[in-house]
């Protein structure tokens, strides 16, 4: 192509699309134009403009060859053009509508992201719909265990052919300390697993041989993020990591971090045979339930068909080991792995799981927010549409049909809703830091580019636009031109009645959400601040490394005495358990009782002489363990519930002998007041504490004063002095207790924020409606001012209608909120008393914000010039 001639290729495209004859005629016209431009500008500029002219024709399909002209297209285009013009003409109204809808859509999208994340747990494993965890339910003590005996898995594979694959996982308790060079790291997500781990779960090996990893004892397979943290790269196969206290372990594999969340979140794995080799008694045990066992069933195998064979399996498995009929004493279940995160709270869970109740609550909140935003959108659309009755009547007088009126109003609603979708994207981007903090999810701005998110956003916006626009369109288009021109108020009355109903719904939903937020806040505050029966403030938990345990074992008093020498330290105890963790459950009986009379109770596995003082427990009877009492070598401290369960009355509890299996038998030396070792959702369970001073994995350090920072530095100095080079890994007891209420805290924060947003969106609608109300009643206000109405009269005139609506909304919301909140509180063993005050407070807050919103327009109405108002008609 020469720059001195028109682009021939563009002309050929034109002829191909438009047909030879029309394309040639059009091209000749463009050639003339090109020639003219060439005299005024450079050939390159003329050629570029020629291409742009061709492109402007090509993008119009109605000009293409064979295209039949559709007269509806320009009409629809005109509707959207008129709608866009009206949006520009009413910027305040359009802004209110788009902002309200945008905030509502943003809330819905963010909650959708959270719910989708919670429901996606364990769906990234291959054949996850055939993957199950084997659990065991004991009928005698009504407990359901997530873990099961180590021999169960291999036995299932051997006896039930439908079990295709099996893997066992033993979770390590406490922190594992690793050392690379002179750096130490503490890791808590890890354990021992069979070599089939990577075959069953969706962890992908980045480096290492899948056929050999998890086979050689004390080799390590670590996560991608752990490799990056330790070595700054992922290919670290062959490197060595020191397991503090146990020696060096070679890294034989690195697996990718999980894209899809899983309940079995691990950072490092040892081979199962590291502790449970073929000759290990534990590995062959049929009664020790300490192993999480997962099975994958074969294709076309239902879980029900396998579960039916479990009674027979249990009878054979425990044959000769337990007295009685095994399958009548316990039941084995297959628990879908994908349901564990939201539906499982069993004994010996790997980690605390999520809650489906939170997902339901968030979904309901999202639905409320969307409904409030949609109602807001409808209300404002109806208010604006009813102000255009005469405008529409004139259009119908000049021949506009009803369908054309409907289309125009729908186009306006769609444009408003699409603007709202744009506002929602901005709100989402602004709210992402807060959303990340509330949910703990790692969400980036790329969320708004997710196809599913964009689809949901556009579908919601278009759906709300069509629904919100349809009703006012049908309403306004239904009257005759003569009624519209005469100002007959039939449609307006109907619109006003429905509009009032929608306002009532908006504020009823807002009051409901706000009352929920207040009650959740009170319950959580009560749980965090209530007297738990022990001293959680200023109590430090220090995890001992293997070297620390060895030191304490060899020097039983050295660390304790050194810590007690710190002025701010009041008591020190070495133990294996502390409130906030799940204590083991074992069978106990009183001396003289039959074996069948044993009762299951919680037990602190190991504790030394100072456990009562270190936890600040209140002694009701007897004393704590004492180093000066020779008989305390095998003694017990029990709580009130345990004493009641043993049938011991006050006065006869101290001195009673408690038996634990065949190895521990000793007198009760003290009874402490009940204290809550778990959350307030559970009642206080029977707890027994034996004196077993060796082997506890943590030090409890109770401070004497309120200066925790100084006390902490003193404790750190002692550890640095006596255990140089060992990791000082600590947490405060109140933080651990607060972690028990993480779900409630998250619920409180989310409901608080979203109830505030609900009020905000509702007030936006009220702001627009009150503006229209004042505008509609301007002549009336002018007449009243002429007749002597004062400021209070005008404010009362404008506000009275909305006060009545809010009163109705409160009357509807109060009983529903009461019933729902009472049911939610029933899920707590210890809870606040539900009173009317939270609901009243929610109503007062909603009324205050509504009156402030309406008051702005009411005050504006008092400044109206009466003459201008009366003559406006």
Steps between C-alpha positions, in 0.01 A plus 500: 500500500624849412443785739403711194194281432204402718550172692377235258467237771251715690297543183496124441379438858225751440387326181514157664280603792257734326469320173671588176271778383437682829859448610638647175272807520597559861868450420486759221351750741779427746760530221375854428526582865851353512608709204370814667679419829824422318520863390474620860695234691771241454426175313545299822239708682261476206545123482441465874178701480396289201540187713302660783219588259489142377504370858210727597295339222615144564392506866137560398358156419184648356712629205640158420401298198181300552415674824130572536421829662330472838306815581502409869875546527508880466199519729675303774814699443295817538355372830847455641607838370204669672565303817865609508390859450264477796774353719716801419210737566435361851849438639400499870221249456710285265794515740288392797353213306834380363677539835235304690495220246880501470551460875243221509655315207849540648382344829343210313812437293732506802280266699473274196881486485518401867227236472657355184835478679348319799311256280806424286695322775639165391350517152847519344591136574476251215171310515406698812142375473629149573730607783387434858638516853434195718358606837393309808199574720492351849148428620589471869627854556333655194825627350594506135869481413666624184800278567503124504741216562804471268416143407154588369618641166705201382229265627236683298715472187543127563138412573290742293600499131295813431758699697733605221767690695579591858726747680563557870607831648631554850491867602789627709386698801671822595765674299786329320822699500733484200844650457679597180842648567458736792132567433217324684141463389189380677241309295167364619339356185655161451493133578579148386331347199496185291677503166159508328442856625579666167293245316189563707516874562542782252845608612721529192868408525720768348827324571575145608406153382135417577591130507750539786394796717350418839667160506838543674470578875568856610523646156313822443252618239431872535272756342601751237453792741705326770783438250493866396508610864791275592712505183361773274429248222275201441738237362656399832498122457822373653526783749499420870283648775577445866204392709596658830552226756481214248771556240528579131245396241557511126237671288377249239206690357334839466129533433311799364292715728134411473294719269178360640466513880497175694428399858826299491730797455860383539842659453718198569465124503702211638454142380257303711768241574711763681305426818270217403718240336393139443629399842341790684232389750315825438474428128332168577274636771128436460386704799709816475298749296763753399512485121304696240417245232375584151373263234417544136223277375494347155295642219132407509532418869263676735598588854179339623590160358837508678353630826260204509798270536650689794315312781636172371843661463494634860401162643792333322746782575435505876439128535652385829612854591188651653221339694153519354391549140733757340254635245250569780764696692630711214412600147738573218412771249623634168513877514528677161824696502337795323256539791758500779578870505143620547329203662747333734585567864610159621744388763864511384444723201823604328410870535191696599271504198268765366130523563216456258293726727734787414457427130122497537508821703714677244278378216191632677673833561592518130142428403373773734750751364408421140128524578548833680703636208246371247210646697687827520547492124132424439384772738709770341407384150130508585532842664665640192262328263191638675637851458493445126134420462423806290814459295395147417141607433620751241708230331200269484286784364743538211476134419745319723381149574505342843780262402718793398446663840586174672816461294617850580451457876672161487793653314535764769495235773761290318733795457464583869570141602807476274634819654432336837710200387786738424464656845503149649839429340641817658351414841643146479848630425481749787364240743752224421744585786216495754354184347838327520536598865149380591514164325870416508486427127774616267307678226659730242355762268496236224183377662302748288640335185376155601253392226259350752505819708443718195220274384332510841542876522355568155222244542403653835510853361296414191259291706443777753471754217237297315300413813526850641415662170219268401255590772520883472495462121179297507352734760567825318410366157165368622310828531326680217637827360195695621548377859864590488441849364226566757730384778271222621686320770400138453846375400668727751289362784577145403867582464506679832336210681750250365786741558405531866491123528850476357628766742354298785680190374829687466502624855363178644796317345741767627362476854528121485864511393593766753331316786693187396828691501433638849411160648797325335726775634360462854529121496858507378596768751341291773694191390832684486458681830307247707659326795622175345607359834871558441729797457550558128638854522876527528561128456769402253526169312851411383537200269805299598727374228639150516815646655289688752317183602826316539642780714193507727504122528865499605471813718145486634521812715756717321269667247210530743715661772662738252160612372365544854800723571365748244319759718191517278447121491253357750475131408655255252380158390599246237201336333379342179162670481355843557153651457425564138631162384301180479587279797509124455211284614570186697308253715523531883335330793509510876684231686264218578283556197471242224672551168158552344439795732777706341415848375653707225648831611742759370853467626801725509759253373791635701517771768744581778447610861426865419220464244232629741696817582614558141141496372364686803242228571274537803522210742164403652630212701841358587818641349715503191790264434785539747867410479507446878232228492649159415153360420458748218718301264176364351227742597209675334343842489150488354234756421146520641341335199734202523419465870127503424544248222687268738209541742720656769328735745680795661705375793571161349672613183853553637662165566292305251723287279466540122626231263620562144552177309751269659776751551376790706324471831502774763300715740316820421681777688297798381177608332505820298211714390382419148695685234433508129777347291316553172262760358173603656319292243579192710404435857777438752615140465635276774876549526762311693860614542755235601839594639731405214776758514721381214455540131269800470565693182431849634576728791214697655634824644255713698595862552443683826440853370353669200830589333505202265766652275762522778407155628530357151848644457602346833370158393676531165830580674467185713441283193790662315724436797403140577403385151733690269433439134152360566200666343291712740151436365219641713141615502271652762219292644236767434599501131450125486158535663408778260584266211213275615261777403656579163180404316284714728744792474492475124121482504480802729728710280329405177146550630598832657646631178224374279220615730660845490507482122138386498404807700708714265331361188156531658573862597612573144160388384331699773701805400377474143141426601485790744639729230220396268246530780608857572499582133152353455361687801667832425171680414338362816797615709471845342129525589567385857775759543265772375244383758762527778664157524833516685823303480378221728177462301683462169753255643217300655310500171794362303627255764174358637443266207845341531478468878179299458668277240797438730263418783332236287840367392612468862177323598558242228872455557499474881328159543691343210831625641407376847425147379809478281737631767351281771561198279860608430572550871366155578812364330709620797516312825578830673341810355361840569133548578313628197317822583306750295774761526712390203194503275382834642847643452504382138165669444617824662817507290304436180245769594776750584677454169172513311391822673837660433466405136144629467580801719736639237213534254256608769723793590542582133123508469475763774706738286266479201365831379119467538422712193734300278364175639135593440557638150713202393191300402 
